[in-house]
Each structure stands twice: as structure tokens, then as C-alpha cells.
mmCIF file of C-alpha atoms in Angstrom:
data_model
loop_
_atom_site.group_PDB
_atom_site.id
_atom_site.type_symbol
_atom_site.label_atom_id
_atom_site.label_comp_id
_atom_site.label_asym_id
_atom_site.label_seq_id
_atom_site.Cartn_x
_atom_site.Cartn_y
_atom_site.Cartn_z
ATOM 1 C CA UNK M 1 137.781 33.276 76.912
ATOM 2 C CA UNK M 2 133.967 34.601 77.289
ATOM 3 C CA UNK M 3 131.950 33.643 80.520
ATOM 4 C CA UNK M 4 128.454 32.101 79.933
ATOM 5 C CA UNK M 5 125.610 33.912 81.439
ATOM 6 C CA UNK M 6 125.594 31.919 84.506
ATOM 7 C CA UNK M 7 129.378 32.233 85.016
ATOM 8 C CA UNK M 8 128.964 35.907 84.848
ATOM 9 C CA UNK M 9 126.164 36.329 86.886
ATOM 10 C CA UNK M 10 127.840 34.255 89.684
ATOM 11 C CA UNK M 11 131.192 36.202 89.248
ATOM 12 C CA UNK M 12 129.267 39.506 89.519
ATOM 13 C CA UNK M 13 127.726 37.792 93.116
ATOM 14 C CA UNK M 14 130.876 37.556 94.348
ATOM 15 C CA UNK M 15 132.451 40.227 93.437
ATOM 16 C CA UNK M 16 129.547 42.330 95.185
ATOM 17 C CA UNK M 17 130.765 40.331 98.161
ATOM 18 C CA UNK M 18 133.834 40.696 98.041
ATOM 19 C CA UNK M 19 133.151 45.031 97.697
ATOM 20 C CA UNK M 20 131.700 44.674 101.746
ATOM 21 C CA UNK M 21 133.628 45.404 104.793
ATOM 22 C CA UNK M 22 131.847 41.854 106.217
ATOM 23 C CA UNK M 23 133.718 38.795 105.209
ATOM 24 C CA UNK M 24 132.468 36.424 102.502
ATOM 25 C CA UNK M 25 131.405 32.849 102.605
ATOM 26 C CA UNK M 26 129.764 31.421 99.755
ATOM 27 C CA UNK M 27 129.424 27.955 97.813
ATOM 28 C CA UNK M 28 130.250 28.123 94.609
ATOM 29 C CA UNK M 29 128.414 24.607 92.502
ATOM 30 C CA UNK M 30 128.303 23.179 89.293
ATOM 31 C CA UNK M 31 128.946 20.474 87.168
ATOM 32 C CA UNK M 32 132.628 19.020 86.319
ATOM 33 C CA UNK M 33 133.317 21.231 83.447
ATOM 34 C CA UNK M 34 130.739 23.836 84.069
ATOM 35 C CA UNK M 35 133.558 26.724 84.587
ATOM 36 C CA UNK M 36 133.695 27.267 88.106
ATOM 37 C CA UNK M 37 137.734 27.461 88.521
ATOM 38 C CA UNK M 38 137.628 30.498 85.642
ATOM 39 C CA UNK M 39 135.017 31.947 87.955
ATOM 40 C CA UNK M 40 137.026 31.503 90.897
ATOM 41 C CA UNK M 41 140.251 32.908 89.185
ATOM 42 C CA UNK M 42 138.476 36.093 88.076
ATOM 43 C CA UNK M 43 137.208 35.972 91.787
ATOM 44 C CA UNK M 44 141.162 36.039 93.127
ATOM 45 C CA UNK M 45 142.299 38.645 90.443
ATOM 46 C CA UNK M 46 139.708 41.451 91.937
ATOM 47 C CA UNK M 47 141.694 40.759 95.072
ATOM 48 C CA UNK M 48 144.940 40.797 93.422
ATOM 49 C CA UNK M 49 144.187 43.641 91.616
ATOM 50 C CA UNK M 50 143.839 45.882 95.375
ATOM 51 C CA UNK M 51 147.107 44.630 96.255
ATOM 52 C CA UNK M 52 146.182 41.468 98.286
ATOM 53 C CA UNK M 53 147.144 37.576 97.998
ATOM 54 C CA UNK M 54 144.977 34.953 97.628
ATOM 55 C CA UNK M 55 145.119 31.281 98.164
ATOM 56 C CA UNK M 56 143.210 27.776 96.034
ATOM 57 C CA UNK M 57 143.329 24.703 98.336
ATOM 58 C CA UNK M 58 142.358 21.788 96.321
ATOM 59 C CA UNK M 59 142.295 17.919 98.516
ATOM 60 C CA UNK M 60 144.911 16.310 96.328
ATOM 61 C CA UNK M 61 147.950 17.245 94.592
ATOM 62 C CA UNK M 62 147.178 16.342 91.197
ATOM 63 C CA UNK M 63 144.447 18.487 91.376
ATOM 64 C CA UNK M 64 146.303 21.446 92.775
ATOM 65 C CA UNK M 65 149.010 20.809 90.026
ATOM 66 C CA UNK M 66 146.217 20.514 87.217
ATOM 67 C CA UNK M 67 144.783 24.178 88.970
ATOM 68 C CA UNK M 68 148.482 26.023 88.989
ATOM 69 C CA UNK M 69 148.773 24.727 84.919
ATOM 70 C CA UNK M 70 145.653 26.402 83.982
ATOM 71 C CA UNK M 71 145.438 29.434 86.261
ATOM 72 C CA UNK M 72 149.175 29.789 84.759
ATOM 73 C CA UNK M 73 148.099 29.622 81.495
ATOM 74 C CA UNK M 74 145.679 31.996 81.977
ATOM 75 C CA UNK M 75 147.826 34.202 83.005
ATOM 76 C CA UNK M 76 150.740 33.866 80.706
ATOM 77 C CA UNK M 77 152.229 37.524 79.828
ATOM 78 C CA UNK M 78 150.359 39.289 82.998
ATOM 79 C CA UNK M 79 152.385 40.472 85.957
ATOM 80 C CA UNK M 80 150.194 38.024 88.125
ATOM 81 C CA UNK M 81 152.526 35.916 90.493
ATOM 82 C CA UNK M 82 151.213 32.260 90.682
ATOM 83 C CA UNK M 83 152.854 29.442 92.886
ATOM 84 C CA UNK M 84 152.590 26.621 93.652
ATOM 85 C CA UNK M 85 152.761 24.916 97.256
ATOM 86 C CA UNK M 86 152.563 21.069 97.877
ATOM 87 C CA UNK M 87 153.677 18.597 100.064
ATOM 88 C CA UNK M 88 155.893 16.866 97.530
ATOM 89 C CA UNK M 89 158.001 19.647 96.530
ATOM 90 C CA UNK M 90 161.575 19.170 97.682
ATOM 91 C CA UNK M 91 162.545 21.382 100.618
ATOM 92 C CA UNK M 92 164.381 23.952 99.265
ATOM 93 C CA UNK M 93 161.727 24.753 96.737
ATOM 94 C CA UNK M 94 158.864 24.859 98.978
ATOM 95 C CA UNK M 95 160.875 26.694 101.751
ATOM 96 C CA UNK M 96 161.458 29.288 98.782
ATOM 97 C CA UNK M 97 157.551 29.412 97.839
ATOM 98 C CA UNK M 98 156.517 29.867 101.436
ATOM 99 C CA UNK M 99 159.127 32.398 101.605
ATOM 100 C CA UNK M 100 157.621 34.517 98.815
ATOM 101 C CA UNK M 101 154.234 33.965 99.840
ATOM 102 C CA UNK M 102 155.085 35.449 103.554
ATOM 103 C CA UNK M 103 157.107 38.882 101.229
ATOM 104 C CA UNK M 104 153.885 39.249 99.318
ATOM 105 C CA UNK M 105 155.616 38.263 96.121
ATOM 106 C CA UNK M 106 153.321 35.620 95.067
ATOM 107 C CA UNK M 107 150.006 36.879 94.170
ATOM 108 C CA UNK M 108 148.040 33.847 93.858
ATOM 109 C CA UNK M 109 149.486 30.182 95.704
ATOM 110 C CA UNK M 110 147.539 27.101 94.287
ATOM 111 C CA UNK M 111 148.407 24.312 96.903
ATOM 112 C CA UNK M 112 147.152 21.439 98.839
ATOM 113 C CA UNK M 113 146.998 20.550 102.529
ATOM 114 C CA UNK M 114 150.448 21.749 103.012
ATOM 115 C CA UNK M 115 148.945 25.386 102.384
ATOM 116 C CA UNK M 116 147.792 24.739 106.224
ATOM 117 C CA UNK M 117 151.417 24.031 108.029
ATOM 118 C CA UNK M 118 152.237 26.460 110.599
ATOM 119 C CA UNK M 119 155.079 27.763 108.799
ATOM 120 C CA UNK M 120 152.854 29.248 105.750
ATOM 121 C CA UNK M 121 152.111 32.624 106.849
ATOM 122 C CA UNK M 122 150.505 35.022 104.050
ATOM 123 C CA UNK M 123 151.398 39.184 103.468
ATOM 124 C CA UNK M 124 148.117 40.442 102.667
ATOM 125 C CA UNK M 125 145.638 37.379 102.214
ATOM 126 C CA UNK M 126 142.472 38.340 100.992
ATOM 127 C CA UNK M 127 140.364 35.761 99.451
ATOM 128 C CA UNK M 128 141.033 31.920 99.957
ATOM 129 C CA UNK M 129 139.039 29.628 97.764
ATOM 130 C CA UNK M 130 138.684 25.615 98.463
ATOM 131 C CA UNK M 131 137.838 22.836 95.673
ATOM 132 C CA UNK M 132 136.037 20.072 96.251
ATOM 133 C CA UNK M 133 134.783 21.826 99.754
ATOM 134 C CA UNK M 134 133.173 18.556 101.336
ATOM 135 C CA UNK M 135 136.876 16.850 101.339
ATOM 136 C CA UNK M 136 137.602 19.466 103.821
ATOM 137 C CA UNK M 137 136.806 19.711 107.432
ATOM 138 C CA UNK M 138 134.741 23.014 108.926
ATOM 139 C CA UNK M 139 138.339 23.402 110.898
ATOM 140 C CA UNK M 140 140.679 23.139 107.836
ATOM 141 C CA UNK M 141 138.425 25.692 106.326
ATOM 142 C CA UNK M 142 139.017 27.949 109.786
ATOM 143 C CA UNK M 143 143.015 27.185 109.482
ATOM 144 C CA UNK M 144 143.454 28.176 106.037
ATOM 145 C CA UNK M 145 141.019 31.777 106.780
ATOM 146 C CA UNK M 146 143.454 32.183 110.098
ATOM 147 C CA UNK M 147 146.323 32.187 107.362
ATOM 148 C CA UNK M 148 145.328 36.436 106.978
ATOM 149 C CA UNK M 149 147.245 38.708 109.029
ATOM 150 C CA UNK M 150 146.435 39.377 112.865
ATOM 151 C CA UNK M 151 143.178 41.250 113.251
ATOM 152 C CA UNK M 152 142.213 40.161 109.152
ATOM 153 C CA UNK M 153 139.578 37.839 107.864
ATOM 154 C CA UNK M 154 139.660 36.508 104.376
ATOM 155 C CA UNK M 155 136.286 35.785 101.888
ATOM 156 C CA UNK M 156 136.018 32.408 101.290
ATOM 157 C CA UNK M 157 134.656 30.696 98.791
ATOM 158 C CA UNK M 158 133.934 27.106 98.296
ATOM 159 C CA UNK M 159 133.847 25.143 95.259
ATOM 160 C CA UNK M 160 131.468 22.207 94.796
ATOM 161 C CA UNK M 161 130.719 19.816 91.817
ATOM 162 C CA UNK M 162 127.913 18.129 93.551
ATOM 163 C CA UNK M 163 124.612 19.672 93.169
ATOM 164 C CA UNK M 164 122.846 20.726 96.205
ATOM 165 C CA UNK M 165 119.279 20.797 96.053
ATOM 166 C CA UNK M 166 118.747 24.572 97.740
ATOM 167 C CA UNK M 167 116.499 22.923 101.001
ATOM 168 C CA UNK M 168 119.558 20.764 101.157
ATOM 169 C CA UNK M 169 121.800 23.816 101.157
ATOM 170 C CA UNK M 170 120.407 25.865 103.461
ATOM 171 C CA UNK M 171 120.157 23.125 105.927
ATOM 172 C CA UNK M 172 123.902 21.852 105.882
ATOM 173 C CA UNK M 173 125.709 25.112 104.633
ATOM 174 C CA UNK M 174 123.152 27.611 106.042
ATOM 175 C CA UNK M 175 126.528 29.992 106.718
ATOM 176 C CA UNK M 176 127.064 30.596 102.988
ATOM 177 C CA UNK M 177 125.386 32.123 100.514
ATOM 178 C CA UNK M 178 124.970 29.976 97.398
ATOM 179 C CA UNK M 179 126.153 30.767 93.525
ATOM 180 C CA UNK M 180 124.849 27.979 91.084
ATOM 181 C CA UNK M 181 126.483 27.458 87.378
ATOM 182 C CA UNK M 182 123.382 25.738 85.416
ATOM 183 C CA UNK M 183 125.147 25.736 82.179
ATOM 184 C CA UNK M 184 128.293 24.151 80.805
ATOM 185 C CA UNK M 185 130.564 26.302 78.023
ATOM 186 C CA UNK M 186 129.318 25.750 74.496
ATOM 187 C CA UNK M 187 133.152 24.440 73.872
ATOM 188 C CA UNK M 188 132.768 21.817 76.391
ATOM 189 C CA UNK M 189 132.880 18.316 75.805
ATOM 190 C CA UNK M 190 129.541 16.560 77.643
ATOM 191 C CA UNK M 191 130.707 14.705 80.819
ATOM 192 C CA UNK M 192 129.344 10.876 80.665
ATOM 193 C CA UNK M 193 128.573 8.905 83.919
ATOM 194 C CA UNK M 194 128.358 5.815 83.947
ATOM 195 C CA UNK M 195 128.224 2.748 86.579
ATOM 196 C CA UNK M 196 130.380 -0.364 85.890
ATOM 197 C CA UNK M 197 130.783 -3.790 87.337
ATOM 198 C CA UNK M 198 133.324 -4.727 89.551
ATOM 199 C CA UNK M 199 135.004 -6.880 86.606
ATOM 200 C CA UNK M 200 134.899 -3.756 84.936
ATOM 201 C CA UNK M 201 136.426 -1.182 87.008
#
């Protein structure tokens, strides 16, 4: 896999970020297919690799699912630790997952809303990243950040597919500093929009 200009120049944002003592919040946009999560992954592996967790909250569990495959798959043959932590998972599974995840034994945990119950509690969390950041609330945000150990504040990033026009930006999410991915891989199929009728849909 080779990043496209923009992916790298966004990763290289963020990982100057994430080299500071002061905490990191930026928005991460572009298009569906544009590359962000690969972005985002290489984004948790610089934590990973200094011996910290990190966390992907996506809004619904298909989503988180379709995350854990890839970042998995990525990963295949590395000593990365990737779980996986939703609401549907029976109990013994998840109680196992939130179990490793409190030991430090899972690197990176891919989850949903359930990443937020007050029995998740994290080793070393050092980077939590949220997809599809406006299904979240500013508080959600705070709960999954408070996930870090006592006295520890986690970078955040948020992910966005929307595009922002930068007045926009600084107006509503004048707390983050903002990465934008212009251009979509060369292997990537071109994303169609269209609007249907009602009979249609």
C-alpha cells in the first residue's frame, strides 16, 4: 500500500502532533474512499509503536466490524493486537476483550458506543480516533478521551467524510486543527451520488 500525496502530508501533520507534550485534536476530512482510515491506522501504530493503546469509535456496528476487518488485514503477520469491542458480542467474549484492553494486551480496540461503558478502562491509551465525528456528541468525545489513565489525556482525532468549507470549520470546530485529503487513491473506484424518488428508494 503507498499513500497519495495528500494522505502523506496529512499523516506527517499528525504525527508532528502527536510528537508534543500538548494533547491533539484535529479533524481529519475527505471523501468516502479518499483513504482516511489508512491514515488514521498509521496514526494509531506511531502510538503503538511507544508502547501505548489506542482506540477507533465508529457510530454503528457494521461500521466498526467493516474497520476491525481491514485494520486486521492490514496487519496480518505483525505483532499488532487488534480487537474488537461491540455491544452485540456475547458476554463472555466482550468481558474477555475489555479484560485485555484494561492488561494492555490489545494494542488497537475498534468498537462502537460500547467502547464508552464504565467498565472499559484502557492500560496506556494514547490516541483515540472517532469516524463519522458529527454522529457523536462533544460529551461522548470527552468520555471516550477520559478512557486514559488518571492524570493522562489522549490525541484525538476525528474523522469526517463531509467536506467543510474552512470558514465553516473554524467556526463550528474552531478547537481542532484541520487535515484535508483532496485526492482519492488512483485504485479507487469513483463514488456516484445520486438522488432518487421515493418509488425508487
Amino acid at each position: 500500500y503507498e499513500f497519495t500525496a495528500d494522505q502523506l502530508k496529512t499523516f506527517r501533520e499528525i504525527a508532528r502532533d502527536l510528537g508534543e507534550t500538548q494533547p491533539m485534536n484535529r479533524l481529519l476530512q475527505g471523501d468516502v474512499g479518499a483513504g482516511k482510515t489508512a491514515v488514521a491506522l498509521a496514526s494509531m501504530l506511531v502510538a503503538v509503536t511507544n508502547r501505548h493503546q489506542a482506540a477507533m469509535m465508529a457510530p454503528t456496528e457494521l461500521l466498526a466490524e467493516q474497520h476491525f476487518a481491514s485494520i486486521s488485514r492490514f496487519l496480518a503477520g505483525t505483532n499488532v493486537r487488534v480487537g474488537l469491542l461491540t455491544g452485540s458480542l456475547p458476554a463472555g467474549e466482550r468481558a474477555l476483550v475489555r479484560d485485555l484492553v484494561e492488561l494492555g494486551q490489545i494494542d488497537i480496540v475498534v468498537g462502537t458506543h460500547a467502547l464508552l461503558t464504565g467498565d472499559v478502562k484502557f492500560h496506556a491509551l494514547a490516541l483515540a480516533v472517532v469516524d463519522e465525528q458529527h454522529r457523536f456528541g462533544v460529551a461522548q468525545r470527552a468520555e471516550l478521551r477520559g478512557k486514559a489513565p488518571a492524570g493522562q489525556t489522549p490525541h484525538m482525532l476525528v474523522m469526517t467524510a463531509t467536506p467543510i468549507p474552512r470558514t465553516l470549520s473554524l467556526t463550528v470546530y474552531g478547537d481542532l486543527d484541520v487535515s484535508t485529503i483532496k485526492h482519492r487513491p488512483k485504485d479507487r473506484a469513483p463514488v456516484h451520488t445520486r438522488v432518487l424518488s421515493e418509488s425508487r428508494s
